[in-house]
mmCIF file with all atom_site columns, C-alpha atoms in Angstrom:
data_model
loop_
_atom_site.group_PDB
_atom_site.id
_atom_site.type_symbol
_atom_site.label_atom_id
_atom_site.label_alt_id
_atom_site.label_comp_id
_atom_site.label_asym_id
_atom_site.label_entity_id
_atom_site.label_seq_id
_atom_site.pdbx_PDB_ins_code
_atom_site.Cartn_x
_atom_site.Cartn_y
_atom_site.Cartn_z
_atom_site.occupancy
_atom_site.B_iso_or_equiv
_atom_site.pdbx_formal_charge
_atom_site.auth_seq_id
_atom_site.auth_comp_id
_atom_site.auth_asym_id
_atom_site.auth_atom_id
_atom_site.pdbx_PDB_model_num
ATOM 1   C CA . MET R 1 1   ? 3.702  7.895  22.820 1.00 0.00 ? 1   MET R CA 1
ATOM 2   C CA . SER R 1 2   ? 2.760  10.923 24.920 1.00 0.00 ? 2   SER R CA 1
ATOM 3   C CA . ALA R 1 3   ? 3.131  14.421 23.538 1.00 0.00 ? 3   ALA R CA 1
ATOM 4   C CA . GLN R 1 4   ? 6.212  16.407 24.429 1.00 0.00 ? 4   GLN R CA 1
ATOM 5   C CA . LYS R 1 5   ? 5.463  18.977 27.105 1.00 0.00 ? 5   LYS R CA 1
ATOM 6   C CA . ILE R 1 6   ? 6.366  22.664 26.700 1.00 0.00 ? 6   ILE R CA 1
ATOM 7   C CA . LEU R 1 7   ? 6.065  25.254 29.449 1.00 0.00 ? 7   LEU R CA 1
ATOM 8   C CA . ILE R 1 8   ? 5.562  28.782 28.129 1.00 0.00 ? 8   ILE R CA 1
ATOM 9   C CA . ALA R 1 9   ? 5.989  31.831 30.348 1.00 0.00 ? 9   ALA R CA 1
ATOM 10  C CA . ASP R 1 10  ? 5.089  35.410 29.465 1.00 0.00 ? 10  ASP R CA 1
ATOM 11  C CA . ASP R 1 11  ? 3.342  38.197 31.324 1.00 0.00 ? 11  ASP R CA 1
ATOM 12  C CA . GLU R 1 12  ? 1.169  39.085 28.286 1.00 0.00 ? 12  GLU R CA 1
ATOM 13  C CA . LYS R 1 13  ? -1.999 36.989 27.989 1.00 0.00 ? 13  LYS R CA 1
ATOM 14  C CA . ASP R 1 14  ? -2.363 37.551 24.237 1.00 0.00 ? 14  ASP R CA 1
ATOM 15  C CA . ILE R 1 15  ? 1.118  36.131 23.621 1.00 0.00 ? 15  ILE R CA 1
ATOM 16  C CA . LEU R 1 16  ? 0.422  33.123 25.848 1.00 0.00 ? 16  LEU R CA 1
ATOM 17  C CA . ASP R 1 17  ? -2.846 32.479 24.002 1.00 0.00 ? 17  ASP R CA 1
ATOM 18  C CA . LEU R 1 18  ? -1.120 32.667 20.614 1.00 0.00 ? 18  LEU R CA 1
ATOM 19  C CA . LEU R 1 19  ? 1.756  30.421 21.667 1.00 0.00 ? 19  LEU R CA 1
ATOM 20  C CA . GLU R 1 20  ? -0.547 27.896 23.307 1.00 0.00 ? 20  GLU R CA 1
ATOM 21  C CA . TYR R 1 21  ? -2.789 27.679 20.242 1.00 0.00 ? 21  TYR R CA 1
ATOM 22  C CA . ASN R 1 22  ? 0.066  27.130 17.788 1.00 0.00 ? 22  ASN R CA 1
ATOM 23  C CA . LEU R 1 23  ? 2.035  24.727 19.986 1.00 0.00 ? 23  LEU R CA 1
ATOM 24  C CA . GLU R 1 24  ? -1.027 22.574 20.650 1.00 0.00 ? 24  GLU R CA 1
ATOM 25  C CA . LYS R 1 25  ? -1.780 22.655 16.931 1.00 0.00 ? 25  LYS R CA 1
ATOM 26  C CA . GLY R 1 26  ? 1.798  21.427 16.416 1.00 0.00 ? 26  GLY R CA 1
ATOM 27  C CA . GLY R 1 27  ? 1.116  18.401 18.634 1.00 0.00 ? 27  GLY R CA 1
ATOM 28  C CA . TYR R 1 28  ? 2.647  19.549 21.927 1.00 0.00 ? 28  TYR R CA 1
ATOM 29  C CA . GLU R 1 29  ? 1.171  19.513 25.406 1.00 0.00 ? 29  GLU R CA 1
ATOM 30  C CA . VAL R 1 30  ? 1.335  23.043 26.808 1.00 0.00 ? 30  VAL R CA 1
ATOM 31  C CA . LEU R 1 31  ? 1.703  24.406 30.318 1.00 0.00 ? 31  LEU R CA 1
ATOM 32  C CA . ARG R 1 32  ? 1.465  28.174 30.733 1.00 0.00 ? 32  ARG R CA 1
ATOM 33  C CA . ALA R 1 33  ? 2.600  30.679 33.327 1.00 0.00 ? 33  ALA R CA 1
ATOM 34  C CA . ASN R 1 34  ? 2.411  34.467 33.461 1.00 0.00 ? 34  ASN R CA 1
ATOM 35  C CA . SER R 1 35  ? 5.240  34.978 35.954 1.00 0.00 ? 35  SER R CA 1
ATOM 36  C CA . GLY R 1 36  ? 8.514  33.468 37.068 1.00 0.00 ? 36  GLY R CA 1
ATOM 37  C CA . LYS R 1 37  ? 7.002  32.496 40.418 1.00 0.00 ? 37  LYS R CA 1
ATOM 38  C CA . GLU R 1 38  ? 4.250  30.595 38.653 1.00 0.00 ? 38  GLU R CA 1
ATOM 39  C CA . VAL R 1 39  ? 6.883  28.687 36.655 1.00 0.00 ? 39  VAL R CA 1
ATOM 40  C CA . LEU R 1 40  ? 8.655  27.659 39.858 1.00 0.00 ? 40  LEU R CA 1
ATOM 41  C CA . ASP R 1 41  ? 5.348  26.541 41.367 1.00 0.00 ? 41  ASP R CA 1
ATOM 42  C CA . LEU R 1 42  ? 4.493  24.474 38.279 1.00 0.00 ? 42  LEU R CA 1
ATOM 43  C CA . VAL R 1 43  ? 7.800  22.615 38.146 1.00 0.00 ? 43  VAL R CA 1
ATOM 44  C CA . LYS R 1 44  ? 7.326  21.305 41.681 1.00 0.00 ? 44  LYS R CA 1
ATOM 45  C CA . ASP R 1 45  ? 5.128  18.567 40.224 1.00 0.00 ? 45  ASP R CA 1
ATOM 46  C CA . GLN R 1 46  ? 5.577  18.953 36.455 1.00 0.00 ? 46  GLN R CA 1
ATOM 47  C CA . SER R 1 47  ? 8.547  18.044 34.255 1.00 0.00 ? 47  SER R CA 1
ATOM 48  C CA . PRO R 1 48  ? 8.410  19.975 30.975 1.00 0.00 ? 48  PRO R CA 1
ATOM 49  C CA . ASP R 1 49  ? 10.560 18.776 28.099 1.00 0.00 ? 49  ASP R CA 1
ATOM 50  C CA . LEU R 1 50  ? 11.181 22.375 27.031 1.00 0.00 ? 50  LEU R CA 1
ATOM 51  C CA . PHE R 1 51  ? 10.824 25.829 28.575 1.00 0.00 ? 51  PHE R CA 1
ATOM 52  C CA . LEU R 1 52  ? 9.971  28.812 26.370 1.00 0.00 ? 52  LEU R CA 1
ATOM 53  C CA . LEU R 1 53  ? 10.571 31.914 28.483 1.00 0.00 ? 53  LEU R CA 1
ATOM 54  C CA . ASP R 1 54  ? 10.116 35.637 28.066 1.00 0.00 ? 54  ASP R CA 1
ATOM 55  C CA . ILE R 1 55  ? 12.931 37.701 29.559 1.00 0.00 ? 55  ILE R CA 1
ATOM 56  C CA . GLY R 1 56  ? 11.009 40.743 30.765 1.00 0.00 ? 56  GLY R CA 1
ATOM 57  C CA . MET R 1 57  ? 8.698  39.238 33.364 1.00 0.00 ? 57  MET R CA 1
ATOM 58  C CA . PRO R 1 58  ? 7.998  41.552 36.323 1.00 0.00 ? 58  PRO R CA 1
ATOM 59  C CA . ASP R 1 59  ? 8.729  39.344 39.342 1.00 0.00 ? 59  ASP R CA 1
ATOM 60  C CA . ILE R 1 60  ? 11.658 37.138 38.220 1.00 0.00 ? 60  ILE R CA 1
ATOM 61  C CA . ASP R 1 61  ? 13.194 37.985 34.870 1.00 0.00 ? 61  ASP R CA 1
ATOM 62  C CA . GLY R 1 62  ? 13.717 35.108 32.465 1.00 0.00 ? 62  GLY R CA 1
ATOM 63  C CA . ILE R 1 63  ? 17.489 35.005 32.845 1.00 0.00 ? 63  ILE R CA 1
ATOM 64  C CA . GLN R 1 64  ? 17.367 34.712 36.630 1.00 0.00 ? 64  GLN R CA 1
ATOM 65  C CA . LEU R 1 65  ? 14.638 32.114 36.235 1.00 0.00 ? 65  LEU R CA 1
ATOM 66  C CA . CYS R 1 66  ? 16.910 30.139 33.896 1.00 0.00 ? 66  CYS R CA 1
ATOM 67  C CA . TYR R 1 67  ? 19.658 30.143 36.549 1.00 0.00 ? 67  TYR R CA 1
ATOM 68  C CA . GLN R 1 68  ? 17.200 28.893 39.171 1.00 0.00 ? 68  GLN R CA 1
ATOM 69  C CA . LEU R 1 69  ? 15.911 26.106 36.927 1.00 0.00 ? 69  LEU R CA 1
ATOM 70  C CA . LYS R 1 70  ? 19.445 24.970 36.093 1.00 0.00 ? 70  LYS R CA 1
ATOM 71  C CA . GLU R 1 71  ? 20.183 24.670 39.823 1.00 0.00 ? 71  GLU R CA 1
ATOM 72  C CA . MET R 1 72  ? 17.423 22.057 40.144 1.00 0.00 ? 72  MET R CA 1
ATOM 73  C CA . SER R 1 73  ? 18.732 18.537 39.587 1.00 0.00 ? 73  SER R CA 1
ATOM 74  C CA . GLN R 1 74  ? 15.729 17.544 37.451 1.00 0.00 ? 74  GLN R CA 1
ATOM 75  C CA . HIS R 1 75  ? 16.232 20.509 35.101 1.00 0.00 ? 75  HIS R CA 1
ATOM 76  C CA . LYS R 1 76  ? 20.021 20.730 34.733 1.00 0.00 ? 76  LYS R CA 1
ATOM 77  C CA . THR R 1 77  ? 19.787 19.384 31.190 1.00 0.00 ? 77  THR R CA 1
ATOM 78  C CA . SER R 1 78  ? 16.305 20.708 30.339 1.00 0.00 ? 78  SER R CA 1
ATOM 79  C CA . ILE R 1 79  ? 15.917 22.591 27.066 1.00 0.00 ? 79  ILE R CA 1
ATOM 80  C CA . ILE R 1 80  ? 15.450 26.299 27.753 1.00 0.00 ? 80  ILE R CA 1
ATOM 81  C CA . ALA R 1 81  ? 14.773 28.801 24.969 1.00 0.00 ? 81  ALA R CA 1
ATOM 82  C CA . PHE R 1 82  ? 14.068 32.518 25.220 1.00 0.00 ? 82  PHE R CA 1
ATOM 83  C CA . LEU R 1 83  ? 11.424 34.178 23.067 1.00 0.00 ? 83  LEU R CA 1
ATOM 84  C CA . THR R 1 84  ? 11.946 37.883 23.553 1.00 0.00 ? 84  THR R CA 1
ATOM 85  C CA . ALA R 1 85  ? 11.753 41.315 21.965 1.00 0.00 ? 85  ALA R CA 1
ATOM 86  C CA . LYS R 1 86  ? 15.014 42.370 23.638 1.00 0.00 ? 86  LYS R CA 1
ATOM 87  C CA . LEU R 1 87  ? 17.533 42.805 20.820 1.00 0.00 ? 87  LEU R CA 1
ATOM 88  C CA . GLU R 1 88  ? 20.603 43.924 22.750 1.00 0.00 ? 88  GLU R CA 1
ATOM 89  C CA . GLU R 1 89  ? 23.670 41.712 22.338 1.00 0.00 ? 89  GLU R CA 1
ATOM 90  C CA . TYR R 1 90  ? 24.453 41.812 26.066 1.00 0.00 ? 90  TYR R CA 1
ATOM 91  C CA . VAL R 1 91  ? 21.017 40.306 26.791 1.00 0.00 ? 91  VAL R CA 1
ATOM 92  C CA . GLU R 1 92  ? 21.657 37.457 24.361 1.00 0.00 ? 92  GLU R CA 1
ATOM 93  C CA . VAL R 1 93  ? 25.073 36.820 25.906 1.00 0.00 ? 93  VAL R CA 1
ATOM 94  C CA . ALA R 1 94  ? 23.551 36.845 29.402 1.00 0.00 ? 94  ALA R CA 1
ATOM 95  C CA . ALA R 1 95  ? 20.923 34.336 28.275 1.00 0.00 ? 95  ALA R CA 1
ATOM 96  C CA . PHE R 1 96  ? 23.528 31.875 27.019 1.00 0.00 ? 96  PHE R CA 1
ATOM 97  C CA . GLU R 1 97  ? 25.653 32.412 30.126 1.00 0.00 ? 97  GLU R CA 1
ATOM 98  C CA . ALA R 1 98  ? 22.603 31.357 32.152 1.00 0.00 ? 98  ALA R CA 1
ATOM 99  C CA . GLY R 1 99  ? 22.460 28.081 30.215 1.00 0.00 ? 99  GLY R CA 1
ATOM 100 C CA . ALA R 1 100 ? 19.899 28.798 27.482 1.00 0.00 ? 100 ALA R CA 1
ATOM 101 C CA . ASP R 1 101 ? 19.782 26.586 24.388 1.00 0.00 ? 101 ASP R CA 1
ATOM 102 C CA . ASP R 1 102 ? 18.279 29.133 22.010 1.00 0.00 ? 102 ASP R CA 1
ATOM 103 C CA . PHE R 1 103 ? 17.496 32.843 21.799 1.00 0.00 ? 103 PHE R CA 1
ATOM 104 C CA . ILE R 1 104 ? 14.541 33.669 19.537 1.00 0.00 ? 104 ILE R CA 1
ATOM 105 C CA . ILE R 1 105 ? 13.617 37.238 18.640 1.00 0.00 ? 105 ILE R CA 1
ATOM 106 C CA . LYS R 1 106 ? 9.988  38.379 18.542 1.00 0.00 ? 106 LYS R CA 1
ATOM 107 C CA . PRO R 1 107 ? 8.037  38.600 16.395 1.00 0.00 ? 107 PRO R CA 1
ATOM 108 C CA . ILE R 1 108 ? 8.445  35.149 14.866 1.00 0.00 ? 108 ILE R CA 1
ATOM 109 C CA . LYS R 1 109 ? 5.967  33.386 12.595 1.00 0.00 ? 109 LYS R CA 1
ATOM 110 C CA . PRO R 1 110 ? 4.331  30.299 14.122 1.00 0.00 ? 110 PRO R CA 1
ATOM 111 C CA . ARG R 1 111 ? 5.701  27.882 11.525 1.00 0.00 ? 111 ARG R CA 1
ATOM 112 C CA . ALA R 1 112 ? 9.230  29.213 12.038 1.00 0.00 ? 112 ALA R CA 1
ATOM 113 C CA . LEU R 1 113 ? 8.858  28.872 15.820 1.00 0.00 ? 113 LEU R CA 1
ATOM 114 C CA . LEU R 1 114 ? 7.663  25.270 15.487 1.00 0.00 ? 114 LEU R CA 1
ATOM 115 C CA . ALA R 1 115 ? 10.647 24.518 13.235 1.00 0.00 ? 115 ALA R CA 1
ATOM 116 C CA . ARG R 1 116 ? 13.060 25.937 15.826 1.00 0.00 ? 116 ARG R CA 1
ATOM 117 C CA . ILE R 1 117 ? 11.436 23.847 18.554 1.00 0.00 ? 117 ILE R CA 1
ATOM 118 C CA . ARG R 1 118 ? 11.602 20.679 16.449 1.00 0.00 ? 118 ARG R CA 1
ATOM 119 C CA . ASN R 1 119 ? 15.312 21.324 15.859 1.00 0.00 ? 119 ASN R CA 1
ATOM 120 C CA . LEU R 1 120 ? 15.905 21.814 19.588 1.00 0.00 ? 120 LEU R CA 1
ATOM 121 C CA . PHE R 1 121 ? 14.259 18.481 20.362 1.00 0.00 ? 121 PHE R CA 1
ATOM 122 C CA . LYS R 1 122 ? 16.105 16.786 17.509 1.00 0.00 ? 122 LYS R CA 1
ATOM 123 C CA . ARG R 1 123 ? 19.502 17.999 18.742 1.00 0.00 ? 123 ARG R CA 1
ATOM 124 C CA . THR R 1 124 ? 18.753 17.101 22.343 1.00 0.00 ? 124 THR R CA 1
ATOM 125 C CA . TYR R 1 125 ? 17.494 13.591 21.726 1.00 0.00 ? 125 TYR R CA 1
ATOM 126 C CA . THR R 1 126 ? 20.276 12.444 19.428 1.00 0.00 ? 126 THR R CA 1
ATOM 127 C CA . LYS R 1 127 ? 21.136 8.924  20.549 1.00 0.00 ? 127 LYS R CA 1
ATOM 128 C CA . VAL R 1 128 ? 23.939 9.056  23.073 1.00 0.00 ? 128 VAL R CA 1
ATOM 129 C CA . ALA R 1 129 ? 25.148 5.701  21.733 1.00 0.00 ? 129 ALA R CA 1
ATOM 130 C CA . GLU R 1 130 ? 26.598 7.666  18.831 1.00 0.00 ? 130 GLU R CA 1
ATOM 131 C CA . ARG R 1 131 ? 29.065 9.306  21.225 1.00 0.00 ? 131 ARG R CA 1
ATOM 132 C CA . ALA R 1 132 ? 31.503 7.340  23.325 1.00 0.00 ? 132 ALA R CA 1
ATOM 133 C CA . GLU R 1 133 ? 32.788 8.447  26.713 1.00 0.00 ? 133 GLU R CA 1
ATOM 134 C CA . LEU R 1 134 ? 36.042 10.378 26.402 1.00 0.00 ? 134 LEU R CA 1
ATOM 135 C CA . LYS R 1 135 ? 38.931 10.147 28.887 1.00 0.00 ? 135 LYS R CA 1
ATOM 136 C CA . ILE R 1 136 ? 41.693 12.707 28.447 1.00 0.00 ? 136 ILE R CA 1
ATOM 137 C CA . PHE R 1 137 ? 44.320 13.173 31.161 1.00 0.00 ? 137 PHE R CA 1
ATOM 138 C CA . ASP R 1 138 ? 42.244 13.669 34.355 1.00 0.00 ? 138 ASP R CA 1
ATOM 139 C CA . LEU R 1 139 ? 39.126 14.660 32.412 1.00 0.00 ? 139 LEU R CA 1
ATOM 140 C CA . LYS R 1 140 ? 36.211 12.296 31.765 1.00 0.00 ? 140 LYS R CA 1
ATOM 141 C CA . ILE R 1 141 ? 33.412 13.433 29.447 1.00 0.00 ? 141 ILE R CA 1
ATOM 142 C CA . SER R 1 142 ? 30.235 11.321 29.707 1.00 0.00 ? 142 SER R CA 1
ATOM 143 C CA . PRO R 1 143 ? 27.569 11.764 26.993 1.00 0.00 ? 143 PRO R CA 1
ATOM 144 C CA . ASP R 1 144 ? 24.994 9.572  28.733 1.00 0.00 ? 144 ASP R CA 1
ATOM 145 C CA . SER R 1 145 ? 24.698 11.960 31.683 1.00 0.00 ? 145 SER R CA 1
ATOM 146 C CA . TYR R 1 146 ? 26.004 15.251 30.233 1.00 0.00 ? 146 TYR R CA 1
ATOM 147 C CA . THR R 1 147 ? 28.558 15.345 32.999 1.00 0.00 ? 147 THR R CA 1
ATOM 148 C CA . VAL R 1 148 ? 32.273 16.038 33.134 1.00 0.00 ? 148 VAL R CA 1
ATOM 149 C CA . SER R 1 149 ? 34.563 14.673 35.830 1.00 0.00 ? 149 SER R CA 1
ATOM 150 C CA . HIS R 1 150 ? 37.771 16.570 36.508 1.00 0.00 ? 150 HIS R CA 1
ATOM 151 C CA . ALA R 1 151 ? 40.299 15.775 39.207 1.00 0.00 ? 151 ALA R CA 1
ATOM 152 C CA . GLY R 1 152 ? 37.672 13.923 41.236 1.00 0.00 ? 152 GLY R CA 1
ATOM 153 C CA . ASP R 1 153 ? 34.954 16.569 40.917 1.00 0.00 ? 153 ASP R CA 1
ATOM 154 C CA . GLU R 1 154 ? 31.870 15.994 38.750 1.00 0.00 ? 154 GLU R CA 1
ATOM 155 C CA . PHE R 1 155 ? 30.006 18.799 36.974 1.00 0.00 ? 155 PHE R CA 1
ATOM 156 C CA . SER R 1 156 ? 26.707 18.851 35.111 1.00 0.00 ? 156 SER R CA 1
ATOM 157 C CA . LEU R 1 157 ? 26.820 20.966 31.953 1.00 0.00 ? 157 LEU R CA 1
ATOM 158 C CA . SER R 1 158 ? 24.084 22.486 29.851 1.00 0.00 ? 158 SER R CA 1
ATOM 159 C CA . LYS R 1 159 ? 23.618 20.783 26.501 1.00 0.00 ? 159 LYS R CA 1
ATOM 160 C CA . LEU R 1 160 ? 25.353 23.592 24.617 1.00 0.00 ? 160 LEU R CA 1
ATOM 161 C CA . GLU R 1 161 ? 28.327 23.638 26.984 1.00 0.00 ? 161 GLU R CA 1
ATOM 162 C CA . PHE R 1 162 ? 28.629 19.870 26.817 1.00 0.00 ? 162 PHE R CA 1
ATOM 163 C CA . ASP R 1 163 ? 28.313 19.704 23.032 1.00 0.00 ? 163 ASP R CA 1
ATOM 164 C CA . LEU R 1 164 ? 30.994 22.346 22.576 1.00 0.00 ? 164 LEU R CA 1
ATOM 165 C CA . LEU R 1 165 ? 33.425 20.606 24.941 1.00 0.00 ? 165 LEU R CA 1
ATOM 166 C CA . TYR R 1 166 ? 32.743 17.201 23.409 1.00 0.00 ? 166 TYR R CA 1
ATOM 167 C CA . PHE R 1 167 ? 33.265 18.500 19.878 1.00 0.00 ? 167 PHE R CA 1
ATOM 168 C CA . LEU R 1 168 ? 36.593 20.124 20.704 1.00 0.00 ? 168 LEU R CA 1
ATOM 169 C CA . ALA R 1 169 ? 37.792 17.137 22.727 1.00 0.00 ? 169 ALA R CA 1
ATOM 170 C CA . SER R 1 170 ? 36.845 14.809 19.866 1.00 0.00 ? 170 SER R CA 1
ATOM 171 C CA . HIS R 1 171 ? 39.183 16.722 17.544 1.00 0.00 ? 171 HIS R CA 1
ATOM 172 C CA . PRO R 1 172 ? 42.287 17.387 19.670 1.00 0.00 ? 172 PRO R CA 1
ATOM 173 C CA . GLY R 1 173 ? 44.899 19.670 18.200 1.00 0.00 ? 173 GLY R CA 1
ATOM 174 C CA . LYS R 1 174 ? 42.660 21.004 15.441 1.00 0.00 ? 174 LYS R CA 1
ATOM 175 C CA . VAL R 1 175 ? 41.937 24.729 15.431 1.00 0.00 ? 175 VAL R CA 1
ATOM 176 C CA . TYR R 1 176 ? 38.344 25.816 14.824 1.00 0.00 ? 176 TYR R CA 1
ATOM 177 C CA . SER R 1 177 ? 37.159 29.337 14.142 1.00 0.00 ? 177 SER R CA 1
ATOM 178 C CA . ARG R 1 178 ? 34.104 30.664 15.954 1.00 0.00 ? 178 ARG R CA 1
ATOM 179 C CA . GLU R 1 179 ? 32.121 30.370 12.719 1.00 0.00 ? 179 GLU R CA 1
ATOM 180 C CA . GLN R 1 180 ? 33.095 26.703 12.348 1.00 0.00 ? 180 GLN R CA 1
ATOM 181 C CA . LEU R 1 181 ? 32.158 25.949 15.949 1.00 0.00 ? 181 LEU R CA 1
ATOM 182 C CA . LEU R 1 182 ? 28.779 27.607 15.564 1.00 0.00 ? 182 LEU R CA 1
ATOM 183 C CA . SER R 1 183 ? 27.987 25.677 12.387 1.00 0.00 ? 183 SER R CA 1
ATOM 184 C CA . SER R 1 184 ? 29.201 22.388 13.895 1.00 0.00 ? 184 SER R CA 1
ATOM 185 C CA . VAL R 1 185 ? 27.675 22.629 17.376 1.00 0.00 ? 185 VAL R CA 1
ATOM 186 C CA . TRP R 1 186 ? 24.651 24.914 16.828 1.00 0.00 ? 186 TRP R CA 1
ATOM 187 C CA . PRO R 1 187 ? 23.763 24.493 13.128 1.00 0.00 ? 187 PRO R CA 1
ATOM 188 C CA . ASP R 1 188 ? 20.119 25.563 13.513 1.00 0.00 ? 188 ASP R CA 1
ATOM 189 C CA . THR R 1 189 ? 20.576 28.432 15.983 1.00 0.00 ? 189 THR R CA 1
ATOM 190 C CA . ILE R 1 190 ? 21.257 32.008 14.932 1.00 0.00 ? 190 ILE R CA 1
ATOM 191 C CA . VAL R 1 191 ? 23.465 33.550 17.614 1.00 0.00 ? 191 VAL R CA 1
ATOM 192 C CA . GLN R 1 192 ? 26.317 36.004 17.973 1.00 0.00 ? 192 GLN R CA 1
ATOM 193 C CA . LEU R 1 193 ? 29.884 34.775 17.498 1.00 0.00 ? 193 LEU R CA 1
ATOM 194 C CA . ARG R 1 194 ? 30.586 36.028 21.005 1.00 0.00 ? 194 ARG R CA 1
ATOM 195 C CA . THR R 1 195 ? 28.408 33.181 22.287 1.00 0.00 ? 195 THR R CA 1
ATOM 196 C CA . ILE R 1 196 ? 31.344 30.838 21.672 1.00 0.00 ? 196 ILE R CA 1
ATOM 197 C CA . ASP R 1 197 ? 33.586 32.976 23.888 1.00 0.00 ? 197 ASP R CA 1
ATOM 198 C CA . VAL R 1 198 ? 30.948 32.921 26.641 1.00 0.00 ? 198 VAL R CA 1
ATOM 199 C CA . HIS R 1 199 ? 30.800 29.120 26.658 1.00 0.00 ? 199 HIS R CA 1
ATOM 200 C CA . ILE R 1 200 ? 34.577 28.703 26.447 1.00 0.00 ? 200 ILE R CA 1
ATOM 201 C CA . ARG R 1 201 ? 34.918 30.979 29.473 1.00 0.00 ? 201 ARG R CA 1
ATOM 202 C CA . LYS R 1 202 ? 32.373 28.919 31.419 1.00 0.00 ? 202 LYS R CA 1
ATOM 203 C CA . LEU R 1 203 ? 34.116 25.659 30.504 1.00 0.00 ? 203 LEU R CA 1
ATOM 204 C CA . ARG R 1 204 ? 37.480 27.008 31.641 1.00 0.00 ? 204 ARG R CA 1
ATOM 205 C CA . LYS R 1 205 ? 35.981 27.965 34.999 1.00 0.00 ? 205 LYS R CA 1
ATOM 206 C CA . LEU R 1 206 ? 34.886 24.374 35.488 1.00 0.00 ? 206 LEU R CA 1
ATOM 207 C CA . ILE R 1 207 ? 37.784 22.336 34.096 1.00 0.00 ? 207 ILE R CA 1
ATOM 208 C CA . GLY R 1 208 ? 40.644 24.835 34.280 1.00 0.00 ? 208 GLY R CA 1
ATOM 209 C CA . LYS R 1 209 ? 42.498 26.735 31.586 1.00 0.00 ? 209 LYS R CA 1
ATOM 210 C CA . THR R 1 210 ? 44.895 23.975 30.572 1.00 0.00 ? 210 THR R CA 1
ATOM 211 C CA . TYR R 1 211 ? 42.641 22.088 28.165 1.00 0.00 ? 211 TYR R CA 1
ATOM 212 C CA . ILE R 1 212 ? 41.381 24.680 25.676 1.00 0.00 ? 212 ILE R CA 1
ATOM 213 C CA . ASP R 1 213 ? 43.798 27.000 23.913 1.00 0.00 ? 213 ASP R CA 1
ATOM 214 C CA . THR R 1 214 ? 42.961 30.307 22.259 1.00 0.00 ? 214 THR R CA 1
ATOM 215 C CA . VAL R 1 215 ? 44.691 30.673 18.903 1.00 0.00 ? 215 VAL R CA 1
ATOM 216 C CA . LYS R 1 216 ? 44.847 34.431 18.477 1.00 0.00 ? 216 LYS R CA 1
ATOM 217 C CA . GLY R 1 217 ? 43.029 35.705 15.426 1.00 0.00 ? 217 GLY R CA 1
ATOM 218 C CA . VAL R 1 218 ? 41.779 32.218 14.523 1.00 0.00 ? 218 VAL R CA 1
ATOM 219 C CA . GLY R 1 219 ? 39.748 30.452 17.204 1.00 0.00 ? 219 GLY R CA 1
ATOM 220 C CA . TYR R 1 220 ? 40.101 27.616 19.705 1.00 0.00 ? 220 TYR R CA 1
ATOM 221 C CA . LYS R 1 221 ? 41.617 24.146 19.950 1.00 0.00 ? 221 LYS R CA 1
ATOM 222 C CA . PHE R 1 222 ? 41.701 21.316 22.470 1.00 0.00 ? 222 PHE R CA 1
ATOM 223 C CA . LYS R 1 223 ? 45.243 20.601 23.629 1.00 0.00 ? 223 LYS R CA 1
ATOM 224 C CA . THR R 1 224 ? 46.962 17.345 22.784 1.00 0.00 ? 224 THR R CA 1
ATOM 225 C CA . ASN R 1 225 ? 49.435 17.761 25.657 1.00 0.00 ? 225 ASN R CA 1
ATOM 226 C CA . ARG R 1 226 ? 49.582 19.644 28.966 1.00 0.00 ? 226 ARG R CA 1
#
């Protein structure tokens, strides 16, 4: 079995050297880039299993790079994590809006970083056979392709968006708080509660506002009727 491939991008050579050393020591194949443009050049003929991106790169910042990668058919469901020193909440929210799967704050110890990466791979490669296709009204949710069909239109979702929609749709009528959704959908990721609101907003843009209800002061639920 070939090693999983991780592409790391940062404009600081020392950080790239440190990441490359520890990831290779952890058994991963590593590609490295020191700019967003170099990432885009690499993915023309490379297919990383995971991207680990810095946000503050000089040519294309990590968030815009994430948007560009998600527009490529071969990377719509790729794992993308940010490793960044930017602590502001709005940056974290912007990262998840772009389709990121994790947001990791520097500095982080190598063993902790490897654990986060293992968890990302574990969540992503859960056997799709464990989840059946769901058909609700004019909505079809397909775990094998991470796509949602609605009123004849098909959309590809990021893993986090898909997992959140699938979880809610699997428990129609039940109200979940933001804390419960985070622990159920992202058990190994430390993120702001507002992240849930960001993903709910994105889902409503795609499938309309009639499926997911806000229960004021409590959380969200998937409707049992329309």
